[in-house]
């Protein structure tokens, strides 16, 4: 699917794929499954992209046995994976054509045991794009009650070529 889109792309496949698929019934689910296949490690968690825009992303992750730990809560690394994915999607959606980024720092603060379905909401202040700059994307992971179970701060090195 992404190869098909890349033929007509203006340079940001993440944005163009979302903008096309999000309009379709269950398009966000299709987008999420395709993304999980293209980025295999991120695909190890059962996420669904709910919204994606210029400086934000919202993802949901159900509580399933494959993301649980021995304490009967969601594993810290599954939370980190969700946080990294949501920060990366928000940033990649906003990048100008031909820009690229790589994660250089990921800070997770775990505030309480995570149980039940989770929502990861991330945001950042969109900068003036330039070569070789660091962008910090913040986010909260909340449970079904709306309690923050973890906070994420991801620092991405961006080269806006």
JSON list of C-alpha atoms in Angstrom, two decimals:
[
{"chain": "A", "resi": 1, "resn": "UNK", "atom": "CA", "xyz": [0.00, 0.00, 0.00]},
{"chain": "A", "resi": 2, "resn": "UNK", "atom": "CA", "xyz": [2.77, 2.45, 0.88]},
{"chain": "A", "resi": 3, "resn": "UNK", "atom": "CA", "xyz": [4.59, 1.58, -2.36]},
{"chain": "A", "resi": 4, "resn": "UNK", "atom": "CA", "xyz": [1.46, 2.50, -4.30]},
{"chain": "A", "resi": 5, "resn": "UNK", "atom": "CA", "xyz": [1.20, 5.79, -2.46]},
{"chain": "A", "resi": 6, "resn": "UNK", "atom": "CA", "xyz": [4.88, 6.55, -2.95]},
{"chain": "A", "resi": 7, "resn": "UNK", "atom": "CA", "xyz": [4.36, 6.76, -6.73]},
{"chain": "A", "resi": 8, "resn": "UNK", "atom": "CA", "xyz": [2.20, 9.84, -6.25]},
{"chain": "A", "resi": 9, "resn": "UNK", "atom": "CA", "xyz": [3.75, 11.12, -3.05]},
{"chain": "A", "resi": 10, "resn": "UNK", "atom": "CA", "xyz": [4.91, 14.67, -2.51]},
{"chain": "A", "resi": 11, "resn": "UNK", "atom": "CA", "xyz": [7.40, 13.40, 0.03]},
{"chain": "A", "resi": 12, "resn": "UNK", "atom": "CA", "xyz": [5.56, 12.59, 3.27]},
{"chain": "A", "resi": 13, "resn": "UNK", "atom": "CA", "xyz": [4.17, 9.07, 3.00]},
{"chain": "A", "resi": 14, "resn": "UNK", "atom": "CA", "xyz": [3.03, 9.02, 6.67]},
{"chain": "A", "resi": 15, "resn": "UNK", "atom": "CA", "xyz": [0.85, 12.10, 6.14]},
{"chain": "A", "resi": 16, "resn": "UNK", "atom": "CA", "xyz": [-0.43, 11.17, 2.69]},
{"chain": "A", "resi": 17, "resn": "UNK", "atom": "CA", "xyz": [-1.36, 7.62, 3.71]},
{"chain": "A", "resi": 18, "resn": "UNK", "atom": "CA", "xyz": [-3.21, 8.85, 6.82]},
{"chain": "A", "resi": 19, "resn": "UNK", "atom": "CA", "xyz": [-5.01, 11.61, 4.93]},
{"chain": "A", "resi": 20, "resn": "UNK", "atom": "CA", "xyz": [-6.25, 9.08, 2.35]},
{"chain": "A", "resi": 21, "resn": "UNK", "atom": "CA", "xyz": [-7.10, 6.17, 4.64]},
{"chain": "A", "resi": 22, "resn": "UNK", "atom": "CA", "xyz": [-8.61, 8.13, 7.55]},
{"chain": "A", "resi": 23, "resn": "UNK", "atom": "CA", "xyz": [-11.52, 9.15, 5.31]},
{"chain": "A", "resi": 24, "resn": "UNK", "atom": "CA", "xyz": [-12.53, 5.53, 4.72]},
{"chain": "A", "resi": 25, "resn": "UNK", "atom": "CA", "xyz": [-14.68, 3.42, 7.05]},
{"chain": "A", "resi": 26, "resn": "UNK", "atom": "CA", "xyz": [-12.21, 1.69, 9.40]},
{"chain": "A", "resi": 27, "resn": "UNK", "atom": "CA", "xyz": [-9.42, 3.48, 7.51]},
{"chain": "A", "resi": 28, "resn": "UNK", "atom": "CA", "xyz": [-7.61, 4.23, 10.77]},
{"chain": "A", "resi": 29, "resn": "UNK", "atom": "CA", "xyz": [-7.58, 0.50, 11.56]},
{"chain": "A", "resi": 30, "resn": "UNK", "atom": "CA", "xyz": [-6.23, -0.33, 8.10]},
{"chain": "A", "resi": 31, "resn": "UNK", "atom": "CA", "xyz": [-3.56, 2.37, 8.49]},
{"chain": "A", "resi": 32, "resn": "UNK", "atom": "CA", "xyz": [-2.60, 1.02, 11.91]},
{"chain": "A", "resi": 33, "resn": "UNK", "atom": "CA", "xyz": [-2.26, -2.58, 10.69]},
{"chain": "A", "resi": 34, "resn": "UNK", "atom": "CA", "xyz": [-0.19, -1.53, 7.68]},
{"chain": "A", "resi": 35, "resn": "UNK", "atom": "CA", "xyz": [2.04, 0.62, 9.87]},
{"chain": "A", "resi": 36, "resn": "UNK", "atom": "CA", "xyz": [2.51, -2.28, 12.27]},
{"chain": "A", "resi": 37, "resn": "UNK", "atom": "CA", "xyz": [3.70, -4.45, 9.37]},
{"chain": "A", "resi": 38, "resn": "UNK", "atom": "CA", "xyz": [6.04, -1.80, 7.96]},
{"chain": "A", "resi": 39, "resn": "UNK", "atom": "CA", "xyz": [7.51, -0.98, 11.39]},
{"chain": "A", "resi": 40, "resn": "UNK", "atom": "CA", "xyz": [7.70, -4.52, 12.83]},
{"chain": "A", "resi": 41, "resn": "UNK", "atom": "CA", "xyz": [8.73, -3.68, 16.39]},
{"chain": "A", "resi": 42, "resn": "UNK", "atom": "CA", "xyz": [5.90, -1.18, 16.76]},
{"chain": "A", "resi": 43, "resn": "UNK", "atom": "CA", "xyz": [3.63, -3.89, 15.40]},
{"chain": "A", "resi": 44, "resn": "UNK", "atom": "CA", "xyz": [4.34, -6.02, 18.47]},
{"chain": "A", "resi": 45, "resn": "UNK", "atom": "CA", "xyz": [1.73, -4.01, 20.39]},
{"chain": "A", "resi": 46, "resn": "UNK", "atom": "CA", "xyz": [-1.96, -3.93, 19.39]},
{"chain": "A", "resi": 47, "resn": "UNK", "atom": "CA", "xyz": [-2.33, -0.21, 18.69]},
{"chain": "A", "resi": 48, "resn": "UNK", "atom": "CA", "xyz": [-4.89, 1.76, 16.69]},
{"chain": "A", "resi": 49, "resn": "UNK", "atom": "CA", "xyz": [-4.25, 5.30, 15.49]},
{"chain": "A", "resi": 50, "resn": "UNK", "atom": "CA", "xyz": [-7.31, 7.37, 16.41]},
{"chain": "A", "resi": 51, "resn": "UNK", "atom": "CA", "xyz": [-6.18, 10.81, 15.24]},
{"chain": "A", "resi": 52, "resn": "UNK", "atom": "CA", "xyz": [-3.11, 12.26, 13.60]},
{"chain": "A", "resi": 53, "resn": "UNK", "atom": "CA", "xyz": [-2.37, 15.86, 12.66]},
{"chain": "A", "resi": 54, "resn": "UNK", "atom": "CA", "xyz": [0.18, 18.62, 12.29]},
{"chain": "A", "resi": 55, "resn": "UNK", "atom": "CA", "xyz": [1.46, 18.48, 15.87]},
{"chain": "A", "resi": 56, "resn": "UNK", "atom": "CA", "xyz": [-0.45, 15.70, 17.62]},
{"chain": "A", "resi": 57, "resn": "UNK", "atom": "CA", "xyz": [-1.30, 12.02, 17.60]},
{"chain": "A", "resi": 58, "resn": "UNK", "atom": "CA", "xyz": [-3.72, 9.90, 19.60]},
{"chain": "A", "resi": 59, "resn": "UNK", "atom": "CA", "xyz": [-3.34, 6.13, 19.72]},
{"chain": "A", "resi": 60, "resn": "UNK", "atom": "CA", "xyz": [-5.28, 3.49, 21.61]},
{"chain": "A", "resi": 61, "resn": "UNK", "atom": "CA", "xyz": [-4.00, 0.18, 22.89]},
{"chain": "A", "resi": 62, "resn": "UNK", "atom": "CA", "xyz": [-6.23, -2.53, 24.33]},
{"chain": "A", "resi": 63, "resn": "UNK", "atom": "CA", "xyz": [-5.15, -4.53, 27.35]},
{"chain": "A", "resi": 64, "resn": "UNK", "atom": "CA", "xyz": [-4.33, -7.96, 25.96]},
{"chain": "A", "resi": 65, "resn": "UNK", "atom": "CA", "xyz": [-2.36, -10.88, 27.42]},
{"chain": "A", "resi": 66, "resn": "UNK", "atom": "CA", "xyz": [0.54, -10.27, 25.02]},
{"chain": "A", "resi": 67, "resn": "UNK", "atom": "CA", "xyz": [1.31, -6.84, 26.56]},
{"chain": "A", "resi": 68, "resn": "UNK", "atom": "CA", "xyz": [0.96, -7.92, 30.21]},
{"chain": "A", "resi": 69, "resn": "UNK", "atom": "CA", "xyz": [3.73, -8.58, 32.70]},
{"chain": "A", "resi": 70, "resn": "UNK", "atom": "CA", "xyz": [3.99, -10.95, 35.66]},
{"chain": "A", "resi": 71, "resn": "UNK", "atom": "CA", "xyz": [2.26, -8.38, 37.91]},
{"chain": "A", "resi": 72, "resn": "UNK", "atom": "CA", "xyz": [-0.93, -8.56, 35.82]},
{"chain": "A", "resi": 73, "resn": "UNK", "atom": "CA", "xyz": [-0.48, -5.05, 34.45]},
{"chain": "A", "resi": 74, "resn": "UNK", "atom": "CA", "xyz": [0.72, -3.70, 31.11]},
{"chain": "A", "resi": 75, "resn": "UNK", "atom": "CA", "xyz": [4.47, -4.09, 30.71]},
{"chain": "A", "resi": 76, "resn": "UNK", "atom": "CA", "xyz": [6.65, -0.97, 30.93]},
{"chain": "A", "resi": 77, "resn": "UNK", "atom": "CA", "xyz": [8.21, -1.64, 27.54]},
{"chain": "A", "resi": 78, "resn": "UNK", "atom": "CA", "xyz": [4.80, -1.95, 25.89]},
{"chain": "A", "resi": 79, "resn": "UNK", "atom": "CA", "xyz": [4.04, 1.51, 27.33]},
{"chain": "A", "resi": 80, "resn": "UNK", "atom": "CA", "xyz": [7.38, 2.82, 26.04]},
{"chain": "A", "resi": 81, "resn": "UNK", "atom": "CA", "xyz": [6.65, 1.33, 22.61]},
{"chain": "A", "resi": 82, "resn": "UNK", "atom": "CA", "xyz": [3.25, 3.06, 22.57]},
{"chain": "A", "resi": 83, "resn": "UNK", "atom": "CA", "xyz": [4.77, 6.37, 23.70]},
{"chain": "A", "resi": 84, "resn": "UNK", "atom": "CA", "xyz": [7.60, 6.24, 21.16]},
{"chain": "A", "resi": 85, "resn": "UNK", "atom": "CA", "xyz": [5.19, 5.33, 18.36]},
{"chain": "A", "resi": 86, "resn": "UNK", "atom": "CA", "xyz": [2.76, 8.15, 19.13]},
{"chain": "A", "resi": 87, "resn": "UNK", "atom": "CA", "xyz": [5.52, 10.77, 19.40]},
{"chain": "A", "resi": 88, "resn": "UNK", "atom": "CA", "xyz": [7.13, 9.56, 16.18]},
{"chain": "A", "resi": 89, "resn": "UNK", "atom": "CA", "xyz": [3.87, 9.57, 14.25]},
{"chain": "A", "resi": 90, "resn": "UNK", "atom": "CA", "xyz": [2.99, 13.10, 15.38]},
{"chain": "A", "resi": 91, "resn": "UNK", "atom": "CA", "xyz": [6.42, 14.36, 14.36]},
{"chain": "A", "resi": 92, "resn": "UNK", "atom": "CA", "xyz": [6.61, 12.43, 11.09]},
{"chain": "A", "resi": 93, "resn": "UNK", "atom": "CA", "xyz": [3.18, 13.66, 10.04]},
{"chain": "A", "resi": 94, "resn": "UNK", "atom": "CA", "xyz": [4.36, 17.26, 10.44]},
{"chain": "A", "resi": 95, "resn": "UNK", "atom": "CA", "xyz": [7.74, 16.91, 8.72]},
{"chain": "A", "resi": 96, "resn": "UNK", "atom": "CA", "xyz": [8.29, 18.71, 5.44]},
{"chain": "A", "resi": 97, "resn": "UNK", "atom": "CA", "xyz": [8.95, 16.62, 2.31]},
{"chain": "A", "resi": 98, "resn": "UNK", "atom": "CA", "xyz": [12.30, 14.82, 2.25]},
{"chain": "A", "resi": 99, "resn": "UNK", "atom": "CA", "xyz": [12.94, 15.52, 5.95]},
{"chain": "A", "resi": 100, "resn": "UNK", "atom": "CA", "xyz": [13.90, 12.66, 8.23]},
{"chain": "A", "resi": 101, "resn": "UNK", "atom": "CA", "xyz": [14.22, 12.06, 11.93]},
{"chain": "A", "resi": 102, "resn": "UNK", "atom": "CA", "xyz": [15.67, 9.61, 14.41]},
{"chain": "A", "resi": 103, "resn": "UNK", "atom": "CA", "xyz": [14.96, 9.12, 18.09]},
{"chain": "A", "resi": 104, "resn": "UNK", "atom": "CA", "xyz": [17.88, 10.19, 20.29]},
{"chain": "A", "resi": 105, "resn": "UNK", "atom": "CA", "xyz": [16.29, 10.11, 23.74]},
{"chain": "A", "resi": 106, "resn": "UNK", "atom": "CA", "xyz": [13.20, 8.56, 25.28]},
{"chain": "A", "resi": 107, "resn": "UNK", "atom": "CA", "xyz": [12.15, 9.35, 28.82]},
{"chain": "A", "resi": 108, "resn": "UNK", "atom": "CA", "xyz": [9.28, 7.48, 30.40]},
{"chain": "A", "resi": 109, "resn": "UNK", "atom": "CA", "xyz": [7.87, 8.30, 33.81]},
{"chain": "A", "resi": 110, "resn": "UNK", "atom": "CA", "xyz": [5.66, 5.49, 35.10]},
{"chain": "A", "resi": 111, "resn": "UNK", "atom": "CA", "xyz": [3.13, 6.90, 37.54]},
{"chain": "A", "resi": 112, "resn": "UNK", "atom": "CA", "xyz": [0.88, 3.91, 38.29]},
{"chain": "A", "resi": 113, "resn": "UNK", "atom": "CA", "xyz": [0.19, 0.38, 37.13]},
{"chain": "A", "resi": 114, "resn": "UNK", "atom": "CA", "xyz": [-1.44, 0.40, 33.71]},
{"chain": "A", "resi": 115, "resn": "UNK", "atom": "CA", "xyz": [-4.50, -1.79, 33.37]},
{"chain": "A", "resi": 116, "resn": "UNK", "atom": "CA", "xyz": [-7.34, -1.79, 30.89]},
{"chain": "A", "resi": 117, "resn": "UNK", "atom": "CA", "xyz": [-7.48, 0.02, 27.57]},
{"chain": "A", "resi": 118, "resn": "UNK", "atom": "CA", "xyz": [-5.00, 2.88, 27.21]},
{"chain": "A", "resi": 119, "resn": "UNK", "atom": "CA", "xyz": [-4.82, 6.11, 25.22]},
{"chain": "A", "resi": 120, "resn": "UNK", "atom": "CA", "xyz": [-1.56, 7.81, 24.26]},
{"chain": "A", "resi": 121, "resn": "UNK", "atom": "CA", "xyz": [-1.91, 11.50, 23.41]},
{"chain": "A", "resi": 122, "resn": "UNK", "atom": "CA", "xyz": [1.16, 13.35, 22.19]},
{"chain": "A", "resi": 123, "resn": "UNK", "atom": "CA", "xyz": [1.81, 16.91, 21.14]},
{"chain": "A", "resi": 124, "resn": "UNK", "atom": "CA", "xyz": [4.59, 19.36, 20.30]},
{"chain": "A", "resi": 125, "resn": "UNK", "atom": "CA", "xyz": [5.03, 22.94, 19.22]},
{"chain": "A", "resi": 126, "resn": "UNK", "atom": "CA", "xyz": [5.76, 22.90, 15.53]},
{"chain": "A", "resi": 127, "resn": "UNK", "atom": "CA", "xyz": [9.03, 24.76, 14.86]},
{"chain": "A", "resi": 128, "resn": "UNK", "atom": "CA", "xyz": [10.39, 26.54, 11.85]},
{"chain": "A", "resi": 129, "resn": "UNK", "atom": "CA", "xyz": [12.08, 23.61, 10.15]},
{"chain": "A", "resi": 130, "resn": "UNK", "atom": "CA", "xyz": [15.82, 23.76, 9.72]},
{"chain": "A", "resi": 131, "resn": "UNK", "atom": "CA", "xyz": [18.71, 21.39, 9.29]},
{"chain": "A", "resi": 132, "resn": "UNK", "atom": "CA", "xyz": [19.86, 19.24, 12.21]},
{"chain": "A", "resi": 133, "resn": "UNK", "atom": "CA", "xyz": [17.60, 20.27, 15.09]},
{"chain": "A", "resi": 134, "resn": "UNK", "atom": "CA", "xyz": [16.24, 18.48, 18.13]},
{"chain": "A", "resi": 135, "resn": "UNK", "atom": "CA", "xyz": [12.48, 18.42, 18.72]},
{"chain": "A", "resi": 136, "resn": "UNK", "atom": "CA", "xyz": [10.95, 17.21, 21.97]},
{"chain": "A", "resi": 137, "resn": "UNK", "atom": "CA", "xyz": [7.52, 15.60, 21.71]},
{"chain": "A", "resi": 138, "resn": "UNK", "atom": "CA", "xyz": [5.60, 15.12, 24.97]},
{"chain": "A", "resi": 139, "resn": "UNK", "atom": "CA", "xyz": [2.73, 12.84, 25.72]},
{"chain": "A", "resi": 140, "resn": "UNK", "atom": "CA", "xyz": [0.53, 11.22, 28.34]},
{"chain": "A", "resi": 141, "resn": "UNK", "atom": "CA", "xyz": [-0.68, 7.67, 28.46]},
{"chain": "A", "resi": 142, "resn": "UNK", "atom": "CA", "xyz": [-4.01, 7.47, 30.25]},
{"chain": "A", "resi": 143, "resn": "UNK", "atom": "CA", "xyz": [-6.25, 4.62, 31.37]},
{"chain": "A", "resi": 144, "resn": "UNK", "atom": "CA", "xyz": [-10.01, 4.27, 30.88]},
{"chain": "A", "resi": 145, "resn": "UNK", "atom": "CA", "xyz": [-10.68, 6.46, 33.94]},
{"chain": "A", "resi": 146, "resn": "UNK", "atom": "CA", "xyz": [-8.53, 9.25, 32.45]},
{"chain": "A", "resi": 147, "resn": "UNK", "atom": "CA", "xyz": [-5.75, 8.78, 35.02]},
{"chain": "A", "resi": 148, "resn": "UNK", "atom": "CA", "xyz": [-2.25, 9.36, 33.66]},
{"chain": "A", "resi": 149, "resn": "UNK", "atom": "CA", "xyz": [-0.34, 6.09, 34.03]},
{"chain": "A", "resi": 150, "resn": "UNK", "atom": "CA", "xyz": [2.83, 7.24, 32.23]},
{"chain": "A", "resi": 151, "resn": "UNK", "atom": "CA", "xyz": [4.38, 10.37, 30.76]},
{"chain": "A", "resi": 152, "resn": "UNK", "atom": "CA", "xyz": [6.66, 10.34, 27.72]},
{"chain": "A", "resi": 153, "resn": "UNK", "atom": "CA", "xyz": [9.22, 12.85, 26.47]},
{"chain": "A", "resi": 154, "resn": "UNK", "atom": "CA", "xyz": [10.86, 11.83, 23.21]},
{"chain": "A", "resi": 155, "resn": "UNK", "atom": "CA", "xyz": [13.69, 13.81, 21.70]},
{"chain": "A", "resi": 156, "resn": "UNK", "atom": "CA", "xyz": [13.99, 13.44, 17.95]},
{"chain": "A", "resi": 157, "resn": "UNK", "atom": "CA", "xyz": [16.86, 14.67, 15.81]},
{"chain": "A", "resi": 158, "resn": "UNK", "atom": "CA", "xyz": [15.39, 16.15, 12.63]},
{"chain": "A", "resi": 159, "resn": "UNK", "atom": "CA", "xyz": [17.17, 16.91, 9.37]},
{"chain": "A", "resi": 160, "resn": "UNK", "atom": "CA", "xyz": [14.85, 18.97, 7.19]},
{"chain": "A", "resi": 161, "resn": "UNK", "atom": "CA", "xyz": [16.81, 18.51, 3.99]}
]
